Short mmCIF file of C-alpha atoms and ligand atoms in Angstrom, two decimals:
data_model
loop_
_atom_site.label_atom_id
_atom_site.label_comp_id
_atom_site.label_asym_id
_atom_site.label_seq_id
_atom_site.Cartn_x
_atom_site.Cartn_y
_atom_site.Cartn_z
CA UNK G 1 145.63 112.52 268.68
CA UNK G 2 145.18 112.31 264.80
CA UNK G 3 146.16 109.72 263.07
CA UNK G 4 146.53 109.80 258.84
CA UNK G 5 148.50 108.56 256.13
CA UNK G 6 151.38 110.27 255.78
CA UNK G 7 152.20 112.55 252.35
CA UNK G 8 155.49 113.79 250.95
CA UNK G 9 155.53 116.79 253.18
CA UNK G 10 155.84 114.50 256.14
CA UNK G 11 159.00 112.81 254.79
CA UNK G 12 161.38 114.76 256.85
CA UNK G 13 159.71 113.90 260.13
CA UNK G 14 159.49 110.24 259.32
CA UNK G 15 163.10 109.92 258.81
CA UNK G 16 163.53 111.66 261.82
CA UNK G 17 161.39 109.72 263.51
CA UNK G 18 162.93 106.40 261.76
CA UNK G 19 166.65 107.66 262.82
CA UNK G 20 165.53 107.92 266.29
CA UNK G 21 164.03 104.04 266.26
CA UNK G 22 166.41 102.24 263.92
CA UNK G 23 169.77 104.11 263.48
CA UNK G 24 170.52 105.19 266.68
CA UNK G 25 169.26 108.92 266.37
CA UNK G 26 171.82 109.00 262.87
CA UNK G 27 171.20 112.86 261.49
CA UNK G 28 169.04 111.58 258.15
CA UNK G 29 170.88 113.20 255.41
CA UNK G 30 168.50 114.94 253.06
CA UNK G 31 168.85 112.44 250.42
CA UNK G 32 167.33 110.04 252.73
CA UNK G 33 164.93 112.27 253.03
CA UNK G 34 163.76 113.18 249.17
CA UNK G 35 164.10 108.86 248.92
CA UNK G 36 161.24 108.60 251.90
CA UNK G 37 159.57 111.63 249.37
CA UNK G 38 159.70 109.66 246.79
CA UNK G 39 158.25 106.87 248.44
CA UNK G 40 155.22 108.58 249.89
CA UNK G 41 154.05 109.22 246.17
CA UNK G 42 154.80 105.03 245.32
CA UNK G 43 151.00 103.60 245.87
CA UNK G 44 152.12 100.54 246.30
CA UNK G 45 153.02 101.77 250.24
CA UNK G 46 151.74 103.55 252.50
CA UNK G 47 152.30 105.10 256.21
CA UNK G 48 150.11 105.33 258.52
CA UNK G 49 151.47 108.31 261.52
CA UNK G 50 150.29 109.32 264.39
CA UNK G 51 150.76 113.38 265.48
CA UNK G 52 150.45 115.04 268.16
CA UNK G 53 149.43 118.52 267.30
CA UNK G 54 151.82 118.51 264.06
CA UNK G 55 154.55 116.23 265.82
CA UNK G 56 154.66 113.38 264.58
CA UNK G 57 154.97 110.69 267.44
CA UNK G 58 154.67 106.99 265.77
CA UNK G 59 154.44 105.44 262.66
CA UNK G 60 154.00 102.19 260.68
CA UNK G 61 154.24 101.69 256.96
CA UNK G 62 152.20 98.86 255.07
CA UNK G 63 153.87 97.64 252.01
CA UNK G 64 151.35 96.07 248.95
CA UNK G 65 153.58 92.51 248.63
CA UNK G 66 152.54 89.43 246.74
CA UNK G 67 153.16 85.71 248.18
CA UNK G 68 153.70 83.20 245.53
CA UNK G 69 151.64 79.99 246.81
CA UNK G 70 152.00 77.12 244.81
CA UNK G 71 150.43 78.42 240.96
CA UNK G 72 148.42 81.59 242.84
CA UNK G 73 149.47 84.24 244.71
CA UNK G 74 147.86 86.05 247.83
CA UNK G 75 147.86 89.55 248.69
CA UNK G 76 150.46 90.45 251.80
CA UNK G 77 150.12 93.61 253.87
CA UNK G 78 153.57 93.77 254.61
CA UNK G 79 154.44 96.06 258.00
CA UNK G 80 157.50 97.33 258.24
CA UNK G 81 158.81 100.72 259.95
CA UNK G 82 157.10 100.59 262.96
CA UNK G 83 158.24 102.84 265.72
CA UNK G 84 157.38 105.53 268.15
CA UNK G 85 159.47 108.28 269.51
CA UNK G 86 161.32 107.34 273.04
CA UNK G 87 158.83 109.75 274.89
CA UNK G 88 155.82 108.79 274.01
CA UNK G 89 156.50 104.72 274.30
CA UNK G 90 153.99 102.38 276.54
CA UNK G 91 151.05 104.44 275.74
CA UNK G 92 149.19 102.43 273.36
CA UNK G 93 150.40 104.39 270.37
CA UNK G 94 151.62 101.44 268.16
CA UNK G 95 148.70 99.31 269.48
CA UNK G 96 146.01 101.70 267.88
CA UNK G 97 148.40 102.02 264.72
CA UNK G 98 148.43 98.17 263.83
CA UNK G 99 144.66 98.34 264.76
CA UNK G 100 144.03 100.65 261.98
CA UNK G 101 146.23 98.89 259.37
CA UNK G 102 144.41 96.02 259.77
CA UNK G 103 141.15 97.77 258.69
CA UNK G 104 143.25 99.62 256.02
CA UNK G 105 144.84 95.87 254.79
CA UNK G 106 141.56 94.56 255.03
CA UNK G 107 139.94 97.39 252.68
CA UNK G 108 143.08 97.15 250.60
CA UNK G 109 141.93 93.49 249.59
CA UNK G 110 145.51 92.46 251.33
CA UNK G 111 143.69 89.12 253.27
CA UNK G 112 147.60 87.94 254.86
CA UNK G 113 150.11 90.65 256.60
CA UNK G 114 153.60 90.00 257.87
CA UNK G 115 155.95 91.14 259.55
CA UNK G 116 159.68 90.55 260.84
CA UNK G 117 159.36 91.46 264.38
CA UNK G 118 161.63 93.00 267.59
CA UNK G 119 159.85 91.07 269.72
CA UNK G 120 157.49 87.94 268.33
CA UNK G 121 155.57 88.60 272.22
CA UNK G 122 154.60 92.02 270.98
CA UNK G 123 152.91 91.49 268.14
CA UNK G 124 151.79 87.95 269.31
CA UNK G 125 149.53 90.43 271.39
CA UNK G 126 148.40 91.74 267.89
CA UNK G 127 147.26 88.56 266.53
CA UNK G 128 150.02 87.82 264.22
CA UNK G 129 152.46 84.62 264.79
CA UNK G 130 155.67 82.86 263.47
CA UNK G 131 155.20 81.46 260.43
CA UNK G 132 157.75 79.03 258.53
CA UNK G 133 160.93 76.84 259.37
CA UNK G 134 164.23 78.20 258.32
CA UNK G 135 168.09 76.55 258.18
CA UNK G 136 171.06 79.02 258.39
CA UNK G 137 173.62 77.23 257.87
CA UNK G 138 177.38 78.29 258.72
CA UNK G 139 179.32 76.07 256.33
CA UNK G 140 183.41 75.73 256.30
CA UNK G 141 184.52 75.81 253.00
CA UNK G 142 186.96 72.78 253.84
CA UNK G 143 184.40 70.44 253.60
CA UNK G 144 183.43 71.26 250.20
CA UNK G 145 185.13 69.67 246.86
CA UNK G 146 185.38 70.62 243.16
CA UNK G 147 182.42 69.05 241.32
CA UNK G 148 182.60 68.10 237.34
CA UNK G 149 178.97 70.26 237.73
CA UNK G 150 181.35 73.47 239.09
CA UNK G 151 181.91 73.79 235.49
CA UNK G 152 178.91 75.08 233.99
CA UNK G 153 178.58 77.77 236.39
CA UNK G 154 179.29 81.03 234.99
CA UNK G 155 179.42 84.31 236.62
CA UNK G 156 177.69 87.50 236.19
CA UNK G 157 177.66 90.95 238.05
CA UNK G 158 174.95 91.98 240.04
CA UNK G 159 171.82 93.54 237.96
CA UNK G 160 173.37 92.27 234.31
CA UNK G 161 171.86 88.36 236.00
CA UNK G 162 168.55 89.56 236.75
CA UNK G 163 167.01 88.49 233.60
CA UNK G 164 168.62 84.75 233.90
CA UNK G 165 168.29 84.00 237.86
CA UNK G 166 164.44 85.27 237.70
CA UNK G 167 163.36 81.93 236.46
CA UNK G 168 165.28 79.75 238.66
CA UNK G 169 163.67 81.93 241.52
CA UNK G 170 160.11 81.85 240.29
CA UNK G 171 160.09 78.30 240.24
CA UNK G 172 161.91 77.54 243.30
CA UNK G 173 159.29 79.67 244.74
CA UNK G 174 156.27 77.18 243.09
CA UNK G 175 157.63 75.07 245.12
CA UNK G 176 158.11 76.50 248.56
CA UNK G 177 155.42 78.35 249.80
CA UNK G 178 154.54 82.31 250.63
CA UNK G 179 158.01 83.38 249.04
CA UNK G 180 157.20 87.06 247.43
CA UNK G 181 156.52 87.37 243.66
CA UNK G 182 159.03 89.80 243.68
CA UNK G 183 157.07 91.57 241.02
CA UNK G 184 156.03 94.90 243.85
CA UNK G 185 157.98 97.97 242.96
CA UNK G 186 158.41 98.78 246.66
CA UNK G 187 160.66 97.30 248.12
CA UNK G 188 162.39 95.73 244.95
CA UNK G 189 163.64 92.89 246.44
CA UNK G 190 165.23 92.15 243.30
CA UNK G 191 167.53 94.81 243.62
CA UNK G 192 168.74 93.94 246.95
CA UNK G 193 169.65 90.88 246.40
CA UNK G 194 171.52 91.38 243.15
CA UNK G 195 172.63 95.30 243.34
CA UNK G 196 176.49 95.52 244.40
CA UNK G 197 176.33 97.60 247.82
CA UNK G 198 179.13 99.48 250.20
CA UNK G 199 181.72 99.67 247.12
CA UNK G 200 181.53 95.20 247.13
CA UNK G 201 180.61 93.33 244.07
CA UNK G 202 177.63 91.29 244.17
CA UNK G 203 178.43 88.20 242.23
CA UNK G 204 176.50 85.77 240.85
CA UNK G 205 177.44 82.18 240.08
CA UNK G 206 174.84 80.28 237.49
CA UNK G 207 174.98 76.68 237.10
CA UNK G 208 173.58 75.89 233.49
CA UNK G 209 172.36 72.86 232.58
CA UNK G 210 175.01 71.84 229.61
CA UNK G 211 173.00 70.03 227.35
CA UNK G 212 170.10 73.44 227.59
CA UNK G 213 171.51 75.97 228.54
CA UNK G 214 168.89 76.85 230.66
CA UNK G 215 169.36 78.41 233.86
CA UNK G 216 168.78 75.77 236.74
CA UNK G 217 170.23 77.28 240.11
CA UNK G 218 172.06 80.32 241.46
CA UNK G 219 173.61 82.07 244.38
CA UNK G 220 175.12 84.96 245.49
CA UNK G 221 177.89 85.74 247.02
CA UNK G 222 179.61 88.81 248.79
CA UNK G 223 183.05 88.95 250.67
CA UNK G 224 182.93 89.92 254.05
CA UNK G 225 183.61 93.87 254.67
CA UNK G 226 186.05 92.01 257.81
CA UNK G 227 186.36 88.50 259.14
CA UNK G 228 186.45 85.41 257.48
CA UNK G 229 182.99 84.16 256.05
CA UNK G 230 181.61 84.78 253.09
CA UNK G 231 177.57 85.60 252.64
CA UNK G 232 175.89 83.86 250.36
CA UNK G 233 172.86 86.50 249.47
CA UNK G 234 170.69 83.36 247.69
CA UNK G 235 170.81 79.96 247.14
CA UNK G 236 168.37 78.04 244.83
CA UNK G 237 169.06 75.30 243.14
CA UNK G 238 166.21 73.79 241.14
CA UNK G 239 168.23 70.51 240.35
CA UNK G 240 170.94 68.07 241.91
CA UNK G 241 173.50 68.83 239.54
CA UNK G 242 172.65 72.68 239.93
CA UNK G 243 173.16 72.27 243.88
CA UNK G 244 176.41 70.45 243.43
CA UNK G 245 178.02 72.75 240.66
CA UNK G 246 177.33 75.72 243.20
CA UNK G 247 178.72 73.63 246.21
CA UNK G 248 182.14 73.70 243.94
CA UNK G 249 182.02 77.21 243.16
CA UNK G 250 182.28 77.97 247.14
CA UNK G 251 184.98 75.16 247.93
CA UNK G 252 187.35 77.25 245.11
CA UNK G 253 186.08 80.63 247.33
CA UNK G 254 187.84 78.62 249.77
CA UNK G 255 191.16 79.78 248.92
CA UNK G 256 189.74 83.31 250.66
CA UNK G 257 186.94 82.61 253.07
CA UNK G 258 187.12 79.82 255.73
CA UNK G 259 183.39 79.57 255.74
CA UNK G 260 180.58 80.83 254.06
CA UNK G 261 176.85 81.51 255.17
CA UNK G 262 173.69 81.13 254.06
CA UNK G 263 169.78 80.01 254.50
CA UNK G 264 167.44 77.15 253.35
CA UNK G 265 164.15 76.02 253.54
CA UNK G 266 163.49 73.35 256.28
CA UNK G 267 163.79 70.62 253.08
CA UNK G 268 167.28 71.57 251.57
CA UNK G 269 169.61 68.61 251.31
CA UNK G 270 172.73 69.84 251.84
CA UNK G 271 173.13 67.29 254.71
CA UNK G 272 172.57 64.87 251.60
CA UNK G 273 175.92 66.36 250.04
CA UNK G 274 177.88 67.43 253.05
CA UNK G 275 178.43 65.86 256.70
CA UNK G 276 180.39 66.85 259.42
CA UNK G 277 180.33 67.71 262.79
CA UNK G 278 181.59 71.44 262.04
CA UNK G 279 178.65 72.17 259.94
CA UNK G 280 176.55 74.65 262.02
CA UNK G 281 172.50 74.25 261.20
CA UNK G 282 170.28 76.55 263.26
CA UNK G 283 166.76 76.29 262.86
CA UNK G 284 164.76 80.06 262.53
CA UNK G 285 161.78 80.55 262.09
CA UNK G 286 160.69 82.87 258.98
CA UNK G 287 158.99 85.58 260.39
CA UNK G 288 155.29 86.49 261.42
CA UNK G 289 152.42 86.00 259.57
CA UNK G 290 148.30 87.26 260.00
CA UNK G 291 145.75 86.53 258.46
CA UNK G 292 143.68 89.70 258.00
CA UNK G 293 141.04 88.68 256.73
CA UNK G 294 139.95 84.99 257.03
CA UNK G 295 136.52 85.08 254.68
CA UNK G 296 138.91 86.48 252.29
CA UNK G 297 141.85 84.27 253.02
CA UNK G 298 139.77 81.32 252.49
CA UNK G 299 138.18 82.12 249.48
CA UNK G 300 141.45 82.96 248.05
CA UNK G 301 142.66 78.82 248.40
CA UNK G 302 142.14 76.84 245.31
CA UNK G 303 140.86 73.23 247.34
CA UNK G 304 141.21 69.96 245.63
CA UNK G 305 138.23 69.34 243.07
CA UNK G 306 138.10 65.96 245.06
CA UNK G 307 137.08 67.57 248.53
CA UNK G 308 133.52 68.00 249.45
CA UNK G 309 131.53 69.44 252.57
CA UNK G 310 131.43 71.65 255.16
CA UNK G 311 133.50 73.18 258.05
CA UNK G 312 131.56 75.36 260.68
CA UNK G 313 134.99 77.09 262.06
CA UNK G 314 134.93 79.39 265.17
CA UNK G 315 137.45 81.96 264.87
CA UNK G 316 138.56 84.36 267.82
CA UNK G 317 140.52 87.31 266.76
CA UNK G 318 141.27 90.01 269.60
CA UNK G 319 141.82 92.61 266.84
CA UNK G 320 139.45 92.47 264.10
CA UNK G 321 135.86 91.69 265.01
CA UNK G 322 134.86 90.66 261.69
CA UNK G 323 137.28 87.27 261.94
CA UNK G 324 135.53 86.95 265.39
CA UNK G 325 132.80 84.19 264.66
CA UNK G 326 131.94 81.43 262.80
CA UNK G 327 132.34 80.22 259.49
CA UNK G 328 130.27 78.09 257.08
CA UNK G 329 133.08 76.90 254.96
CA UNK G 330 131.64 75.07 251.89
CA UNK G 331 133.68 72.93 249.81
CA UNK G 332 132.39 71.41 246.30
CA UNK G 333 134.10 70.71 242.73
CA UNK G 334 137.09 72.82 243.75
CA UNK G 335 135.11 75.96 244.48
CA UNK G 336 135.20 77.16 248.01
CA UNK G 337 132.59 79.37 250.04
CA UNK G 338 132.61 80.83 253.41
CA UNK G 339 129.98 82.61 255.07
CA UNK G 340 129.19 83.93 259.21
CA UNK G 341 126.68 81.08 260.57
CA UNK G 342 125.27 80.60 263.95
CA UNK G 343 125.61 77.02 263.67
CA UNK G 344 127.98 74.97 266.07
CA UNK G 345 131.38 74.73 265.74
CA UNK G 346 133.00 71.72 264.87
CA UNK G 347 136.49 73.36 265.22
CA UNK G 348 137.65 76.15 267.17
CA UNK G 349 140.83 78.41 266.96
CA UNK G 350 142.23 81.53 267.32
CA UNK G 351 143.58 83.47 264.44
CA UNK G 352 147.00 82.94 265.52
CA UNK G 353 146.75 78.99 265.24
CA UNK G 354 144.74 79.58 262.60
CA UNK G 355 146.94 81.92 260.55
CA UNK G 356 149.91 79.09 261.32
CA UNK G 357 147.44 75.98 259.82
CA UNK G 358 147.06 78.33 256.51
CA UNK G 359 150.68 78.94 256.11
CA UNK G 360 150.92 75.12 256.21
CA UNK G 361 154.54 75.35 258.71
CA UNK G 362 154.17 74.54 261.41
CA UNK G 363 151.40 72.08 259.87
CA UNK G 364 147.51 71.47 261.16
CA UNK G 365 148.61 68.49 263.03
CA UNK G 366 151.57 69.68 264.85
CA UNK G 367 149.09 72.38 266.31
CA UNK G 368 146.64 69.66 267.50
CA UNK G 369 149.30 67.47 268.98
CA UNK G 370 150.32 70.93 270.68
CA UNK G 371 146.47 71.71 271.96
CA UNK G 372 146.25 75.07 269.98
CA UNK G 373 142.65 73.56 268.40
CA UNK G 374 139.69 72.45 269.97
CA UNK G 375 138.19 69.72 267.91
CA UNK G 376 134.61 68.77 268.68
CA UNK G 377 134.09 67.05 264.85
CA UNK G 378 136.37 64.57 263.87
CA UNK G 379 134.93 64.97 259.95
CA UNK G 380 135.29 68.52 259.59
CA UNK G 381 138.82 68.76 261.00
CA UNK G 382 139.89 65.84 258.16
CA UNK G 383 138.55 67.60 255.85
CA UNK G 384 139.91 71.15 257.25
CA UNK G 385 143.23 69.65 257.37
CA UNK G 386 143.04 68.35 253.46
CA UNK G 387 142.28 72.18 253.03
CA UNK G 388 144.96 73.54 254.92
CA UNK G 389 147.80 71.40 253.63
CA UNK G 390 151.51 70.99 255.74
CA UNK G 391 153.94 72.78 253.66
CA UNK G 392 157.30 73.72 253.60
CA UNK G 393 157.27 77.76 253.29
CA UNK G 394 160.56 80.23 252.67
CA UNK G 395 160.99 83.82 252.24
CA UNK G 396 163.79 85.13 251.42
CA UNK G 397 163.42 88.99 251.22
CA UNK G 398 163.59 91.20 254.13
CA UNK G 399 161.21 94.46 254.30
C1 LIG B 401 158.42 98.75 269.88
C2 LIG B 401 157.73 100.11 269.78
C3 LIG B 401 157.35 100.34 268.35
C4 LIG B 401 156.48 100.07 270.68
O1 LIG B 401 155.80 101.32 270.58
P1 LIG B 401 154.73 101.78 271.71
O2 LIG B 401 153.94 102.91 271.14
O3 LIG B 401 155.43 101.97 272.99
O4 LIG B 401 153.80 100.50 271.79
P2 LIG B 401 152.52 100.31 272.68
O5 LIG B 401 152.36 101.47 273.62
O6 LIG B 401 151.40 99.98 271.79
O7 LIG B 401 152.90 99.02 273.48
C5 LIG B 401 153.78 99.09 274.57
C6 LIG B 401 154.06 97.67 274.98
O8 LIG B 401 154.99 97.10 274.08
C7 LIG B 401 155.73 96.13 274.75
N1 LIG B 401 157.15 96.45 274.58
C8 LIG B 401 157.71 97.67 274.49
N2 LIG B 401 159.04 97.55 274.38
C9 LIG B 401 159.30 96.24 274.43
C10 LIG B 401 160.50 95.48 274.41
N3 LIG B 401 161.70 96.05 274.30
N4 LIG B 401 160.39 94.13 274.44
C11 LIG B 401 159.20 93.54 274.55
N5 LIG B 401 158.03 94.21 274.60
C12 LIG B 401 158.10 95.54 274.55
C13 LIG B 401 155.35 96.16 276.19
O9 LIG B 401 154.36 95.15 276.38
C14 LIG B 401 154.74 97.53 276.31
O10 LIG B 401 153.79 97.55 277.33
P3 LIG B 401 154.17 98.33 278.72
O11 LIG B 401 154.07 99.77 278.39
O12 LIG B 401 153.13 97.85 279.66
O13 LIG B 401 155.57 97.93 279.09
C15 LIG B 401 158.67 101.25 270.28
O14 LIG B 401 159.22 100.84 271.51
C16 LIG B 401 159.82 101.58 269.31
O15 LIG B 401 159.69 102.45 268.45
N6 LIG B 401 160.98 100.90 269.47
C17 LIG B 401 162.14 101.11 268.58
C18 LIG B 401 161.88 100.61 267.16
C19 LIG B 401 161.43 99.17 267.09
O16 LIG B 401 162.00 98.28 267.68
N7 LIG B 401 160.34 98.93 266.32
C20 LIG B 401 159.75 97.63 266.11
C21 LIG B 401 160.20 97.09 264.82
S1 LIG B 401 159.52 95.49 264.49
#
């Protein structure tokens, strides 16, 4: 069977093939259609298919996405549309597909993929793993009270924020790891999470610092099409007095919703403001992370100028032979090398541990403690884990 990128002239049997997987065999109407066009000619994505004669029986698209981690960013592979048509399930199709867009991400320069998966066993298989701590917290909005800070929040509709909630966001995201640049045309996160959808305003509620003016936290909020909780889109508040002026705007939405949703990173302090035994916290984790690419992934860390020496790190990947071996990974004056050796390992791990330790959550040491790295010099994994630094990671856009 033949497997290619798909062009515009496939974009009918894509949606097809998508309405089969994802919308429960929906007719695609034809603007649906010309919008899957239209994406097919974005370079910033691609799909890869799989036909049989000129059917086309599975398919996976790769978007080009940008992490924001700490002052850099890394290159994402993110995979998103993966499916296969009922018939031809169980026989290796979507294997061989995330086989080849792992060479293609690797080519691409994309070093990290992710993915939100169906099942995390399935592509566990694949060499990807969760990556990331989540809260979602269901909040009622009778615990919350007016705040003098409620009072320099303003709102704005939808798109006309953009321009004032894109700071806040960037540098909420400086400090929480692997959150997406949300500078990619494809998706544009940006406009799902401010765009008004299903006839329902988007609204945004600003908090801005009074003395400045400045933007310093935002959400979003949405009333529920039925039911009685609110979603809150966003949440990031880069200050105290930012978090507690939007806490008061949702206790006054409490005159129409009884609660309200919404989701964290693992470090928000909202238990710091609120406490009660009817606030629901559930702990998620983010999604699934790879790393495609370690040479590349490595190289792309900016280490301490302090650290100094090397790691000889033995890497097994199932899926891409070119992670399968070991590493020289040299450290000096903040520059970092890594080259194949045959020398011994003094640490090995598979690419899904490893891919975990480089997200930074769960952290290095947690992965130890859990046996998921074998350790043989005590040196090179202090120095590995001063590399690989715990973290708190978020992400808050959906692909
Ligand atoms: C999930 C899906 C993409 C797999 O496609 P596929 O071509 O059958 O995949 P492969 O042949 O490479 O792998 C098959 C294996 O996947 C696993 N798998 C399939 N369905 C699964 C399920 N519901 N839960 C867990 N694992 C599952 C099994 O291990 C299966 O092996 P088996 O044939 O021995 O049972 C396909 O079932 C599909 O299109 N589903 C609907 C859309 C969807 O959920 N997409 C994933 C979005 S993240």
């Amino acid at each position: 069977m033949e497997i290619r990128t798909l062009t515009p002239g496939d974009a009918a049997a894509e949606a097809r093939l998508m309405a089969g997987a994802f919308e429960g065999g929906k007719r695609p109407a034809p603007t649906e259609e010309s919008a899957k066009e239209n994406a097919k000619t974005e370079p910033s994505s691609k799909t890869l298919g799989i036909f049989d004669g000129t059917r086309l029986v599975a398919a996976a698209t790769i978007h080009d996405l940008h992490l924001v981690w700490g002052e850099d960013e890394v290159p994402m592979g993110g995979i998103a549309g993966v499916a296969c048509v009922a018939d031809q399930r169980g026989r290796g199709h979507v294997a061989r597909l995330l086989r080849e867009a792992l060479g293609s991400m690797r080519e691409s320069g994309q070093c990290l993929s992710g993915l939100y998966p169906f099942s995390f066993d399935f592509y566990k298989k694949h060499g990807w793993e969760w990556v990331g701590e989540k809260r979602e917290y269901t909040l009622p909005t009778t615990l919350l009270q007016a705040a003098s800070e409620g009072k320099s929040v303003r709102c704005y509709e939808g798109p006309e924020a953009l321009e004032i909630v894109r700071p806040v966001y960037d540098l909420f995201a400086r400090h929480h790891r692997g959150m997406a640049t949300r500078r990619d045309p494809v998706p544009n996160f940006w406009d799902k999470a401010l765009a008004h959808r299903d006839d329902r305003t988007t609204y945004v509620q600003v908090y801005h610092d009074p003395a400045s003016g400045d933007a310093e936290g935002y959400l979003t909020f949405r009333y529920p099409d039925d039911g009685d909780t609110g979603q809150v889109g966003e949440f990031f508040a880069n200050s105290p007095a930012a978090y507690r002026g939007l806490l008061s705007v949702l206790h006054y939405y409490g005159t129409q919703v009884a609660k309200v949703q919404f989701s964290t990173p693992a470090d928000d302090p909202l238990p710091l403001f609120v406490m009660h035994w009817d606030l629901e916290t559930k702990a998620r984790p983010l999604f699934m992370g790879r790393i495609v690419d370690v040479a590349a992934a490595f190289s792309a860390l900016r280490p301490d100028p302090a650290l100094a020496g090397k790691i000889i790190l033995q890497v097994a990947d199932g899926q891409c032979e070119w992670n399968t071996r070991s590493f020289e990974i040299t450290l000096e004056a903040g520059r970092i090398s890594v080259a194949p050796t045959t020398s011994v390992p003094g640490i090995t791990i598979d690419i899904q541990a490893l891919t975990q330790a480089y997200w930074g959550q769960p952290a290095l040491e947690r992965l130890r403690a859990a046996g998921r790295i074998a350790v043989s010099e005590e040196p090179q994994y202090l120095l590995l884990s001063q590399l690989l630094t715990p973290s708190i990671c978020y992400l808050q856009d959906y692909f």
